Coordinates of C-alpha atoms and ligand atoms in Angstrom, one line a residue:
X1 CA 0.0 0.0 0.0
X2 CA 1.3 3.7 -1.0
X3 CA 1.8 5.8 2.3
X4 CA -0.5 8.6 2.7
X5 CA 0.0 11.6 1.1
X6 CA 0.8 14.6 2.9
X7 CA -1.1 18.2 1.6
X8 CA 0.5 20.9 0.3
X9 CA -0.7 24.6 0.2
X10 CA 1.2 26.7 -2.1
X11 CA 0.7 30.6 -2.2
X12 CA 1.4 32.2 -5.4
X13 CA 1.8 35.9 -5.1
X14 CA 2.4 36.5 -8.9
X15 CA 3.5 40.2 -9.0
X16 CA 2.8 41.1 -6.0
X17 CA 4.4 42.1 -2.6
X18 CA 7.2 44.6 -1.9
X19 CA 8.6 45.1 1.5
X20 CA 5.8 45.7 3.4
X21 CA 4.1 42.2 2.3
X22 CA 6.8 40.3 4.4
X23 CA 4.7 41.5 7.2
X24 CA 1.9 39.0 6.2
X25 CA 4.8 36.0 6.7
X26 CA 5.6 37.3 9.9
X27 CA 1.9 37.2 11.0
X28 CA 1.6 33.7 9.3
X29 CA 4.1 32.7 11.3
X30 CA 2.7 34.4 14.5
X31 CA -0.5 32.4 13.6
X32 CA 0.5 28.6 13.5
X33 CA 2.8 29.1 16.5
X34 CA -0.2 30.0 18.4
X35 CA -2.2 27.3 16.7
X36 CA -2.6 23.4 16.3
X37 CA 0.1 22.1 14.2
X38 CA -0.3 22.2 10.4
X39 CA -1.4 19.3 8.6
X40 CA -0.2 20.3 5.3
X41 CA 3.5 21.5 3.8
X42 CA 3.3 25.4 3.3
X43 CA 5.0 26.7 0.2
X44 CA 5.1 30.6 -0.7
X45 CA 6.2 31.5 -3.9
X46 CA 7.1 35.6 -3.7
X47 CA 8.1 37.7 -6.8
X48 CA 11.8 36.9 -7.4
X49 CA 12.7 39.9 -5.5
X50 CA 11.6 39.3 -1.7
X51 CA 12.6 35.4 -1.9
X52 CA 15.2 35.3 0.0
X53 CA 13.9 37.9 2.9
X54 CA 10.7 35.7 2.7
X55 CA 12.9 32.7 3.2
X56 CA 14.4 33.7 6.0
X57 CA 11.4 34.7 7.8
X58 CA 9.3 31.6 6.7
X59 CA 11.8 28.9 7.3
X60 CA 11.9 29.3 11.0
X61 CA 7.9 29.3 11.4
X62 CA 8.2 25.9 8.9
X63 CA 7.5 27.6 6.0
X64 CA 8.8 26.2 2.7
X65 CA 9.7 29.3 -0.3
X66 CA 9.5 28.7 -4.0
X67 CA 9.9 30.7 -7.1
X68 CA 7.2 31.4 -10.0
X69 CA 9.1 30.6 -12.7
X70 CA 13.1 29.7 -14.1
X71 CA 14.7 29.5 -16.9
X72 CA 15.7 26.8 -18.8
X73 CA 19.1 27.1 -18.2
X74 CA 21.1 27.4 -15.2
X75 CA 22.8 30.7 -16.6
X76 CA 24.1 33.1 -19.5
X77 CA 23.0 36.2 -21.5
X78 CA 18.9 35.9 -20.7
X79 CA 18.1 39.6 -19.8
X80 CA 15.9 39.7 -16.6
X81 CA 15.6 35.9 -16.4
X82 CA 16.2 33.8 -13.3
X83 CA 17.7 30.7 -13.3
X84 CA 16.5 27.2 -11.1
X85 CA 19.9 27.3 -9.2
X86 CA 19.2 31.2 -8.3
X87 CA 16.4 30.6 -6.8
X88 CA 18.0 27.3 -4.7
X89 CA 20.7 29.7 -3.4
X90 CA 18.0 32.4 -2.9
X91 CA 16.7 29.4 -0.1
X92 CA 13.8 27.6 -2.2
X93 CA 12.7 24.7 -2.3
X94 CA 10.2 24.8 -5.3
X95 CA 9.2 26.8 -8.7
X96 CA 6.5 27.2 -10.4
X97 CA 6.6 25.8 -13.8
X98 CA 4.2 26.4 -16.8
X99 CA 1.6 28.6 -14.7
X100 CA -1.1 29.5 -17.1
X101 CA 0.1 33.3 -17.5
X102 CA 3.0 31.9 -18.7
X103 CA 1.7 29.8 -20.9
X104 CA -0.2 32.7 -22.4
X105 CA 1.5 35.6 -21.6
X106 CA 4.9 34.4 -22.6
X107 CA 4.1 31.8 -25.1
X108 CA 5.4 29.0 -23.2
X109 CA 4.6 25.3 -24.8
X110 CA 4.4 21.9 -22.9
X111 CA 8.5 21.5 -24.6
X112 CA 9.4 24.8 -22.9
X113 CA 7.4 23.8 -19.3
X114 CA 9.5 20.2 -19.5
X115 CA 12.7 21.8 -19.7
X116 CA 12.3 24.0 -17.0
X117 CA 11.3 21.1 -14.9
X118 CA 14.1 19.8 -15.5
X119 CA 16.0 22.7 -15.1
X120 CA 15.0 22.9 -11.9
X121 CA 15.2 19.1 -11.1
X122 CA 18.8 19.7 -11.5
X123 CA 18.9 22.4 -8.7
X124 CA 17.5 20.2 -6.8
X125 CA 14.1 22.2 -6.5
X126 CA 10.7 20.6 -6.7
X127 CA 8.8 21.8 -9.7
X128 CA 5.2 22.3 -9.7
X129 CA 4.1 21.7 -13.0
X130 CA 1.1 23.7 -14.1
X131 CA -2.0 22.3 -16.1
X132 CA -5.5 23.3 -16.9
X133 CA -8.0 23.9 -20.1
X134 CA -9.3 26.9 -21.2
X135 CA -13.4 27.6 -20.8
X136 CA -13.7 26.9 -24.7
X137 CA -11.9 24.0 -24.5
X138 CA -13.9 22.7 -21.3
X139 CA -17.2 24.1 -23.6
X140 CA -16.0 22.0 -26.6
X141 CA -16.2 18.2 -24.0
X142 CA -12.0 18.6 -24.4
X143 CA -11.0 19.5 -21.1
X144 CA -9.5 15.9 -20.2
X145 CA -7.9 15.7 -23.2
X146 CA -6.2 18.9 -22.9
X147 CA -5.2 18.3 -19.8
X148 CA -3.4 14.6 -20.6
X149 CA -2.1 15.9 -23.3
X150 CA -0.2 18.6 -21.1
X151 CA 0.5 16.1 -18.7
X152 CA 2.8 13.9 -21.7
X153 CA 4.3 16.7 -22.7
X154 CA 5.3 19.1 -19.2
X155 CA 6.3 16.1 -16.7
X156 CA 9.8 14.7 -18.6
X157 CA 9.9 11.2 -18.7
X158 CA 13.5 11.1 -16.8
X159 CA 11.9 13.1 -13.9
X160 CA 14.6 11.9 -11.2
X161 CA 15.2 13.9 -7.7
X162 CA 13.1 14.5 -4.7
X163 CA 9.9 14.8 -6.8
X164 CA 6.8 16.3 -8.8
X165 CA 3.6 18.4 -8.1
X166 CA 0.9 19.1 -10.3
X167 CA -1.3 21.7 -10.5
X168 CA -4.5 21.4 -12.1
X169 CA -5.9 24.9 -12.6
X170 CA -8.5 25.6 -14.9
X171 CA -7.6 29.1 -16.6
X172 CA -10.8 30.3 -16.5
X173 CA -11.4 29.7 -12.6
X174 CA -8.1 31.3 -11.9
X175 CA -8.8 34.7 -10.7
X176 CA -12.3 35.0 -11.5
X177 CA -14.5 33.7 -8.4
X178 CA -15.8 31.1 -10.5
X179 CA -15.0 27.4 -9.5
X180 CA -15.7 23.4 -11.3
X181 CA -18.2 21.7 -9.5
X182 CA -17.0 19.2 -6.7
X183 CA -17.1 16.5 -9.2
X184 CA -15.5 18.1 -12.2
X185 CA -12.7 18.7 -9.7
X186 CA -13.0 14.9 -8.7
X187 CA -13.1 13.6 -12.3
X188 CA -10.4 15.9 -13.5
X189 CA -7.8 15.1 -10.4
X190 CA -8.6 10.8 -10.8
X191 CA -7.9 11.5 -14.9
X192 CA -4.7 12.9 -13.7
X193 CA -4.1 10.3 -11.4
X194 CA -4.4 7.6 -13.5
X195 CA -2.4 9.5 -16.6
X196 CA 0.8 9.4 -13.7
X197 CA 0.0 6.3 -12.3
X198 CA 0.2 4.8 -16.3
X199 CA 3.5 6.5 -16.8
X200 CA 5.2 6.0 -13.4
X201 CA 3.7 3.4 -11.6
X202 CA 3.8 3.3 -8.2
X203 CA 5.9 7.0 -8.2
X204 CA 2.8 8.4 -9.6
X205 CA 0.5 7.3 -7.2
X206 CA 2.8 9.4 -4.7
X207 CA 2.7 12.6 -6.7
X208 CA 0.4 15.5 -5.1
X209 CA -1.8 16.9 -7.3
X210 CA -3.0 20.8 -6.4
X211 CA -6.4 22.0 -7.1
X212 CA -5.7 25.5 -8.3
X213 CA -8.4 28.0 -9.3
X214 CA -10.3 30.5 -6.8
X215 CA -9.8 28.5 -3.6
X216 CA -10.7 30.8 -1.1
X217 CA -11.3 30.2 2.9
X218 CA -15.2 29.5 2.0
X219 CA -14.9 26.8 -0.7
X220 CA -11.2 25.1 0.9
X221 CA -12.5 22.7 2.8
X222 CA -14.9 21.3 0.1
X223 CA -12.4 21.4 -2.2
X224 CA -9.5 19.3 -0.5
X225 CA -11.7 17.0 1.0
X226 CA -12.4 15.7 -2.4
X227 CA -10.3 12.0 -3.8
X228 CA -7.3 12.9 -4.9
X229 CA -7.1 16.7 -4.4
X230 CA -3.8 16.7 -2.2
X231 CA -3.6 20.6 -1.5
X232 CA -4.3 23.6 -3.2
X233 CA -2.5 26.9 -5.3
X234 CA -3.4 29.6 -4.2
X235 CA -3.4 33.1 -5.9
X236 CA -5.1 36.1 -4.3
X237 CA -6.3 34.4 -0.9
X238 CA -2.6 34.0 -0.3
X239 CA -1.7 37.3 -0.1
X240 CA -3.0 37.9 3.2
X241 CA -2.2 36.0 6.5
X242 CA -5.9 35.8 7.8
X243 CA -7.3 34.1 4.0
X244 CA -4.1 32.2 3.8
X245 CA -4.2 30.4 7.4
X246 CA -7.6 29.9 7.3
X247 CA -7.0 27.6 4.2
X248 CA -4.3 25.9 5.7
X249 CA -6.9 25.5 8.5
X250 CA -9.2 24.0 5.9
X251 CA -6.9 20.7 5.5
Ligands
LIG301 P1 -6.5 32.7 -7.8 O1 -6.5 31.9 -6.5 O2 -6.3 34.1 -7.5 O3 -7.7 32.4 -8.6 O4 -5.2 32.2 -8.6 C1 -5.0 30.9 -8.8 C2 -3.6 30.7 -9.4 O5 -3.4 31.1 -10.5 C3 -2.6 30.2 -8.5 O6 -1.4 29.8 -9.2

């Protein structure tokens, strides 16, 4: 039998936070000291800039940092890019890979998302690979096929080191209040589940897959209890202490 899982709650703060934002960790912090012990792993991923203040506040309290994005490669003449092993010395653990505003904003394919998995494989960081289907897709009955299709072409085949996440996070719930039902989350998450369990056996069945997408303190609990939802990404709720611990409550 495969050992339980343990959640993860990851915080993406996209572009925002300066300074003052650290203030938000610090109150995180205050908040599980004074509380039961987490049942989850707590990730923040900052803007590039406040990682490593961020680190050092969080990793005291037992928070975990990650970055939003890397580069393919681990350094050279890319203007304004950031590589995997910057973000390692910069004290994180994960990165984001493939997030949907990259995908769009920055014309990133499934090749580009699998190299930067790997990229940051070999800084030894945890990537959290990104998927999810546009409304039109989900409109046109292609959702699940859009989704394995990302799935064979993000995750690289040689994925070696301390591990995967996965991220399914429906572009059109992300930011917009809107959320799938409970069992389009369920049907989605057990397609994924299988599609990892095909390709790595018993390493797949291991793999925490994120619902990402709106998850907000009202609809958390709902939403992790549900097979095969292992923890959540979390955009705007994570940018305040109160919104973010009261997820990590929800677990
Ligand atoms: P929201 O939680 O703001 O919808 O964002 C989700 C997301 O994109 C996390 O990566």
């Amino acid at each position: 039998m495969t050992a339980p899982i343990t959640p993860l709650i990851a915080g993406n703060w996209k572009m925002n936070g300066t300074s003052v934002s650290l203030g938000e960790v610090r109150n995180l912090a205050d908040r599980l000291a004074a509380g039961t012990p987490p049942r989850c792993t707590i990730v923040i991923c900052p803007p590039a800039t406040l990682l490593e203040r961020l680190s050092e506040i969080a990793g005291p309290a037992g928070i975990v940092t990650g970055g939003q994005d890397c580069h393919t490669a681990t350094s050279g003449a890319h203007t304004g890019d950031v590589s995997a092993a910057m973000l390692a010395d910069a004290g994180a653990q994960y990165v984001i890979v493939g997030h949907s505003e990259r995908r769009t904003n920055h014309a990133e394919s499934d090749a580009t998302v699998r190299l930067k998995a790997l990229a940051a494989m070999a800084a030894d960081l945890i990537p959290i690979i990104c998927v999810g289907e546009t409304e039109a897709e989900r409109d046109a009955g292609e959702a699940g096929s859009v989704v394995v299709d990302q799935i064979a072409a993000s995750i690289p085949a040689e994925w070696t080191g301390k591990g995967i996440v996965v991220a399914y996070e429906p572009v059109w719930a992300i930011g917009t209040g809107r959320t799938p039902t409970s069992a389009d989350i369920a049907q989605m998450h057990l397609t994924i589940r299988r599609e990892l369990e095909t390709r790595f056996g018993e390493r797949g069945s291991a793999v925490r897959i994120l619902y990402g997408g709106s998850m907000k303190p009202s609809n958390a609990a709902e939403i992790l209890a549900i097979a095969n939802v292992n923890g959540g990404l979390v955009g705007g709720a994570s940018l305040l202490a109160n919104d973010f611990h009261a997820i990590i409550s929800a677990v």
